[in-house]
Amino acid sequence: MYAERASRLAGAVVWTNTPSGSGAGRVLPDGCMDLLWKEGRLLVAGPDTRAYVTEDAPARWAGIRFPPGTAPALLGVPARELRDRRVDLADLWPAAEVRRVTARVNAAADPVSGLEEVALSRAADTEPPDPLLRRIVAALDAGRPVAATADELGVTARQLHRRSLAAFGYGPKTLARVLRLQRALTLARGGLPLAETAARAGFADQAHLTREVGELAGATPGELLRP
């Protein structure tokens, strides 16, 4: 069973997931990074360019999902180094710090509360993300072309690409595709027909939507929307 709520850390979401049965799970690209707890261990989920399929034995998970572009400052690692990866926090931070943080999370009333406290503490000691990153996400999520986004923000295409790699893990074109996929899924899950979903989300047509879902999610729209 999956459940989530807004975090006390602005823009973040905390969640728990306890699979009810065996079989693979599918985590779709969303432009975000997560700090994860799994049975007493802490891990980091990097930004995905394609669906991440989980095939481990069922286990209890908890996480805090950071909005696009914010996790690298908190975790101290460029997003591009974690693209399409799940790594132990011990691979990124000093061992003593990981032991301290892990003990703090495990001693909390529940893992979600512990992860949230760790994230709030890190945020208090870290410079806030560059405001330009939020503007990049907003422009691309509104369907602006990459070239127009660079012009509007007063940066060159090369600068936009470099900043995107560090903050989001991939270039702005890939981020735009991921955000468009999420827009489409939100519309379709709200009951909008696929043809209208494609038009409103910024796809050329329904066939284009189906191809993009296949490439990014490894499934058909019908499979993703199935209850």
mmCIF file of C-alpha atoms in Angstrom:
data_model
loop_
_atom_site.group_PDB
_atom_site.id
_atom_site.type_symbol
_atom_site.label_atom_id
_atom_site.label_comp_id
_atom_site.label_asym_id
_atom_site.label_seq_id
_atom_site.Cartn_x
_atom_site.Cartn_y
_atom_site.Cartn_z
ATOM 1 C CA MET A 1 0.000 0.000 0.000
ATOM 2 C CA TYR A 2 1.317 3.419 -0.983
ATOM 3 C CA ALA A 3 0.555 6.653 0.875
ATOM 4 C CA GLU A 4 2.018 10.146 0.692
ATOM 5 C CA ARG A 5 1.588 13.621 2.126
ATOM 6 C CA ALA A 6 3.132 17.042 1.732
ATOM 7 C CA SER A 7 6.329 17.464 3.734
ATOM 8 C CA ARG A 8 7.174 20.299 6.091
ATOM 9 C CA LEU A 9 10.114 20.887 3.753
ATOM 10 C CA ALA A 10 8.722 23.215 1.088
ATOM 11 C CA GLY A 11 7.809 21.425 -2.125
ATOM 12 C CA ALA A 12 8.808 17.965 -0.891
ATOM 13 C CA VAL A 13 6.597 14.919 -0.378
ATOM 14 C CA VAL A 14 7.007 12.145 2.185
ATOM 15 C CA TRP A 15 5.695 8.687 1.414
ATOM 16 C CA THR A 16 5.518 5.083 2.539
ATOM 17 C CA ASN A 17 5.061 1.946 0.497
ATOM 18 C CA THR A 18 4.484 -1.606 1.645
ATOM 19 C CA PRO A 19 3.820 -3.851 -1.358
ATOM 20 C CA SER A 20 0.858 -6.127 -0.874
ATOM 21 C CA GLY A 21 2.219 -8.926 -3.029
ATOM 22 C CA SER A 22 5.161 -10.199 -5.033
ATOM 23 C CA GLY A 23 6.054 -9.077 -8.526
ATOM 24 C CA ALA A 24 7.867 -6.185 -10.128
ATOM 25 C CA GLY A 25 7.015 -2.583 -9.354
ATOM 26 C CA ARG A 26 7.425 0.357 -11.686
ATOM 27 C CA VAL A 27 8.688 3.806 -10.635
ATOM 28 C CA LEU A 28 8.131 6.383 -13.372
ATOM 29 C CA PRO A 29 10.438 9.297 -14.208
ATOM 30 C CA ASP A 30 9.297 12.506 -12.527
ATOM 31 C CA GLY A 31 12.358 14.777 -12.438
ATOM 32 C CA CYS A 32 12.774 14.226 -8.692
ATOM 33 C CA MET A 33 15.290 12.596 -6.375
ATOM 34 C CA ASP A 34 14.450 10.733 -3.150
ATOM 35 C CA LEU A 35 16.126 9.967 0.144
ATOM 36 C CA LEU A 36 14.959 6.433 0.943
ATOM 37 C CA TRP A 37 14.657 4.213 3.994
ATOM 38 C CA LYS A 38 14.454 0.457 3.570
ATOM 39 C CA GLU A 39 14.475 -1.809 6.605
ATOM 40 C CA GLY A 40 16.956 0.329 8.517
ATOM 41 C CA ARG A 41 19.156 1.355 5.561
ATOM 42 C CA LEU A 42 19.329 4.751 3.872
ATOM 43 C CA LEU A 43 19.630 5.064 0.101
ATOM 44 C CA VAL A 44 19.312 7.754 -2.539
ATOM 45 C CA ALA A 45 17.273 7.436 -5.725
ATOM 46 C CA GLY A 46 18.689 9.517 -8.531
ATOM 47 C CA PRO A 47 16.700 11.120 -11.351
ATOM 48 C CA ASP A 48 15.331 8.575 -13.806
ATOM 49 C CA THR A 49 15.283 8.819 -17.583
ATOM 50 C CA ARG A 50 13.135 5.676 -17.849
ATOM 51 C CA ALA A 51 10.967 3.557 -15.598
ATOM 52 C CA TYR A 52 12.822 1.962 -12.714
ATOM 53 C CA VAL A 53 11.594 -1.601 -12.256
ATOM 54 C CA THR A 54 11.860 -3.070 -8.767
ATOM 55 C CA GLU A 55 12.140 -6.838 -8.519
ATOM 56 C CA ASP A 56 13.297 -7.274 -4.918
ATOM 57 C CA ALA A 57 11.335 -9.222 -2.368
ATOM 58 C CA PRO A 58 8.501 -7.150 -0.886
ATOM 59 C CA ALA A 59 9.765 -4.790 1.818
ATOM 60 C CA ARG A 60 8.638 -1.723 3.691
ATOM 61 C CA TRP A 61 9.905 1.509 2.159
ATOM 62 C CA ALA A 62 9.713 5.152 3.191
ATOM 63 C CA GLY A 63 11.046 8.213 1.445
ATOM 64 C CA ILE A 64 11.148 11.938 1.049
ATOM 65 C CA ARG A 65 10.868 13.122 -2.538
ATOM 66 C CA PHE A 66 12.587 16.410 -3.265
ATOM 67 C CA PRO A 67 11.216 18.688 -5.978
ATOM 68 C CA PRO A 68 13.252 18.864 -9.209
ATOM 69 C CA GLY A 69 16.599 20.585 -8.809
ATOM 70 C CA THR A 70 16.664 20.787 -4.999
ATOM 71 C CA ALA A 71 18.247 17.503 -3.885
ATOM 72 C CA PRO A 72 21.825 18.066 -5.165
ATOM 73 C CA ALA A 73 22.375 20.990 -2.784
ATOM 74 C CA LEU A 74 21.019 18.999 0.165
ATOM 75 C CA LEU A 75 22.887 15.802 -0.654
ATOM 76 C CA GLY A 76 26.096 17.425 -1.836
ATOM 77 C CA VAL A 77 26.328 15.566 -5.142
ATOM 78 C CA PRO A 78 25.478 16.632 -8.721
ATOM 79 C CA ALA A 79 22.328 14.964 -10.001
ATOM 80 C CA ARG A 80 24.075 13.731 -13.161
ATOM 81 C CA GLU A 81 26.219 11.383 -11.026
ATOM 82 C CA LEU A 82 23.095 9.593 -9.801
ATOM 83 C CA ARG A 83 21.105 9.446 -13.028
ATOM 84 C CA ASP A 84 19.173 6.147 -13.286
ATOM 85 C CA ARG A 85 20.826 4.868 -10.099
ATOM 86 C CA ARG A 86 19.908 3.760 -6.570
ATOM 87 C CA VAL A 87 22.883 4.022 -4.209
ATOM 88 C CA ASP A 88 23.570 3.653 -0.498
ATOM 89 C CA LEU A 89 23.906 6.963 1.290
ATOM 90 C CA ALA A 90 27.236 5.603 2.563
ATOM 91 C CA ASP A 91 28.543 5.886 -1.009
ATOM 92 C CA LEU A 92 27.981 9.648 -0.908
ATOM 93 C CA TRP A 93 28.608 10.774 2.671
ATOM 94 C CA PRO A 94 31.310 10.031 5.260
ATOM 95 C CA ALA A 95 30.668 6.815 7.169
ATOM 96 C CA ALA A 96 30.383 8.535 10.562
ATOM 97 C CA GLU A 97 27.759 10.958 9.231
ATOM 98 C CA VAL A 98 25.759 8.123 7.679
ATOM 99 C CA ARG A 99 25.792 6.169 10.951
ATOM 100 C CA ARG A 100 24.575 9.228 12.852
ATOM 101 C CA VAL A 101 21.807 10.031 10.388
ATOM 102 C CA THR A 102 20.698 6.396 10.078
ATOM 103 C CA ALA A 103 20.473 6.083 13.849
ATOM 104 C CA ARG A 104 18.396 9.272 13.959
ATOM 105 C CA VAL A 105 15.933 7.972 11.386
ATOM 106 C CA ASN A 106 15.663 4.537 12.996
ATOM 107 C CA ALA A 107 15.088 6.084 16.431
ATOM 108 C CA ALA A 108 12.233 8.287 15.198
ATOM 109 C CA ALA A 109 8.588 7.464 15.817
ATOM 110 C CA ASP A 110 8.445 6.289 12.201
ATOM 111 C CA PRO A 111 10.906 6.388 9.270
ATOM 112 C CA VAL A 112 8.995 9.134 7.466
ATOM 113 C CA SER A 113 9.279 11.484 10.428
ATOM 114 C CA GLY A 114 12.964 10.663 10.753
ATOM 115 C CA LEU A 115 13.674 11.313 7.075
ATOM 116 C CA GLU A 116 11.759 14.574 7.241
ATOM 117 C CA GLU A 117 13.766 15.773 10.248
ATOM 118 C CA VAL A 118 17.030 14.905 8.512
ATOM 119 C CA ALA A 119 15.979 16.807 5.393
ATOM 120 C CA LEU A 120 14.860 19.862 7.402
ATOM 121 C CA SER A 121 18.164 19.854 9.291
ATOM 122 C CA ARG A 122 20.175 19.647 6.063
ATOM 123 C CA ALA A 123 18.127 22.429 4.506
ATOM 124 C CA ALA A 124 18.758 24.689 7.502
ATOM 125 C CA ASP A 125 22.515 24.249 7.041
ATOM 126 C CA THR A 126 22.566 24.503 3.240
ATOM 127 C CA GLU A 127 22.341 27.434 0.872
ATOM 128 C CA PRO A 128 18.953 27.430 -0.877
ATOM 129 C CA PRO A 129 18.866 26.222 -4.497
ATOM 130 C CA ASP A 130 19.427 28.739 -7.268
ATOM 131 C CA PRO A 131 16.030 30.406 -7.953
ATOM 132 C CA LEU A 132 16.765 30.010 -11.664
ATOM 133 C CA LEU A 133 16.202 26.250 -11.315
ATOM 134 C CA ARG A 134 12.602 26.730 -10.232
ATOM 135 C CA ARG A 135 12.063 29.037 -13.217
ATOM 136 C CA ILE A 136 13.513 26.412 -15.564
ATOM 137 C CA VAL A 137 11.103 23.787 -14.241
ATOM 138 C CA ALA A 138 8.138 26.169 -14.440
ATOM 139 C CA ALA A 139 8.904 27.158 -18.036
ATOM 140 C CA LEU A 140 9.437 23.608 -19.278
ATOM 141 C CA ASP A 141 6.414 22.309 -17.367
ATOM 142 C CA ALA A 142 4.338 24.995 -19.086
ATOM 143 C CA GLY A 143 5.439 23.548 -22.433
ATOM 144 C CA ARG A 144 7.925 26.260 -23.400
ATOM 145 C CA PRO A 145 10.505 25.178 -26.000
ATOM 146 C CA VAL A 146 14.041 24.797 -24.649
ATOM 147 C CA ALA A 147 15.462 27.588 -26.818
ATOM 148 C CA ALA A 148 12.697 29.964 -25.740
ATOM 149 C CA THR A 149 13.263 29.018 -22.103
ATOM 150 C CA ALA A 150 16.957 29.893 -22.363
ATOM 151 C CA ASP A 151 16.128 33.228 -23.975
ATOM 152 C CA GLU A 152 13.504 34.090 -21.357
ATOM 153 C CA LEU A 153 15.907 33.295 -18.526
ATOM 154 C CA GLY A 154 18.794 35.208 -20.062
ATOM 155 C CA VAL A 155 21.170 32.256 -20.397
ATOM 156 C CA THR A 156 22.711 30.543 -23.388
ATOM 157 C CA ALA A 157 21.619 27.087 -24.487
ATOM 158 C CA ARG A 158 24.986 25.737 -23.300
ATOM 159 C CA GLN A 159 24.559 27.313 -19.855
ATOM 160 C CA LEU A 160 21.041 25.955 -19.569
ATOM 161 C CA HIS A 161 22.233 22.474 -20.455
ATOM 162 C CA ARG A 162 25.119 22.589 -17.962
ATOM 163 C CA ARG A 163 22.921 23.805 -15.114
ATOM 164 C CA SER A 164 20.285 21.208 -15.942
ATOM 165 C CA LEU A 165 22.788 18.349 -15.831
ATOM 166 C CA ALA A 166 23.977 19.352 -12.367
ATOM 167 C CA ALA A 167 20.538 20.102 -10.934
ATOM 168 C CA PHE A 168 18.222 17.635 -12.678
ATOM 169 C CA GLY A 169 20.597 14.913 -13.871
ATOM 170 C CA TYR A 170 19.910 15.400 -17.570
ATOM 171 C CA GLY A 171 19.498 18.131 -20.159
ATOM 172 C CA PRO A 172 16.453 20.374 -20.475
ATOM 173 C CA LYS A 173 15.001 18.406 -23.394
ATOM 174 C CA THR A 174 14.847 15.246 -21.321
ATOM 175 C CA LEU A 175 13.430 17.151 -18.359
ATOM 176 C CA ALA A 176 10.748 18.616 -20.621
ATOM 177 C CA ARG A 177 9.789 15.113 -21.818
ATOM 178 C CA VAL A 178 9.588 13.803 -18.252
ATOM 179 C CA LEU A 179 7.442 16.721 -17.099
ATOM 180 C CA ARG A 180 5.176 16.320 -20.123
ATOM 181 C CA LEU A 181 4.710 12.645 -19.305
ATOM 182 C CA GLN A 182 3.682 13.512 -15.763
ATOM 183 C CA ARG A 183 1.244 16.167 -17.028
ATOM 184 C CA ALA A 184 -0.351 13.606 -19.331
ATOM 185 C CA LEU A 185 -0.695 10.980 -16.609
ATOM 186 C CA THR A 186 -2.320 13.490 -14.262
ATOM 187 C CA LEU A 187 -4.860 14.429 -16.931
ATOM 188 C CA ALA A 188 -5.563 10.838 -17.955
ATOM 189 C CA ARG A 189 -5.948 9.657 -14.365
ATOM 190 C CA GLY A 190 -8.491 12.434 -13.946
ATOM 191 C CA GLY A 191 -10.637 10.764 -16.597
ATOM 192 C CA LEU A 192 -9.697 12.781 -19.680
ATOM 193 C CA PRO A 193 -9.736 10.722 -22.919
ATOM 194 C CA LEU A 194 -6.278 9.952 -24.289
ATOM 195 C CA ALA A 195 -6.695 12.015 -27.469
ATOM 196 C CA GLU A 196 -7.616 15.094 -25.451
ATOM 197 C CA THR A 197 -4.918 14.305 -22.891
ATOM 198 C CA ALA A 198 -2.321 14.261 -25.680
ATOM 199 C CA ALA A 199 -3.435 17.630 -27.013
ATOM 200 C CA ARG A 200 -3.594 19.342 -23.639
ATOM 201 C CA ALA A 201 -0.294 17.899 -22.394
ATOM 202 C CA GLY A 202 1.603 19.089 -25.472
ATOM 203 C CA PHE A 203 1.938 15.967 -27.618
ATOM 204 C CA ALA A 204 1.472 16.059 -31.379
ATOM 205 C CA ASP A 205 -1.292 13.460 -31.178
ATOM 206 C CA GLN A 206 -2.340 10.320 -29.303
ATOM 207 C CA ALA A 207 0.178 8.171 -31.191
ATOM 208 C CA HIS A 208 2.962 10.502 -30.049
ATOM 209 C CA LEU A 209 1.743 10.161 -26.456
ATOM 210 C CA THR A 210 1.735 6.375 -26.743
ATOM 211 C CA ARG A 211 5.298 6.315 -28.124
ATOM 212 C CA GLU A 212 6.594 8.584 -25.358
ATOM 213 C CA VAL A 213 4.885 6.529 -22.657
ATOM 214 C CA GLY A 214 6.482 3.428 -24.131
ATOM 215 C CA GLU A 215 9.961 4.960 -24.198
ATOM 216 C CA LEU A 216 9.866 6.620 -20.777
ATOM 217 C CA ALA A 217 7.630 4.255 -18.836
ATOM 218 C CA GLY A 218 8.172 0.952 -20.625
ATOM 219 C CA ALA A 219 4.429 0.358 -20.842
ATOM 220 C CA THR A 220 1.321 1.419 -22.729
ATOM 221 C CA PRO A 221 -0.991 4.162 -21.456
ATOM 222 C CA GLY A 222 -3.625 1.519 -20.762
ATOM 223 C CA GLU A 223 -1.238 -0.480 -18.585
ATOM 224 C CA LEU A 224 -0.316 2.593 -16.557
ATOM 225 C CA LEU A 225 -3.919 3.656 -16.102
ATOM 226 C CA ARG A 226 -5.230 0.234 -15.176
ATOM 227 C CA PRO A 227 -6.554 0.205 -11.562
#
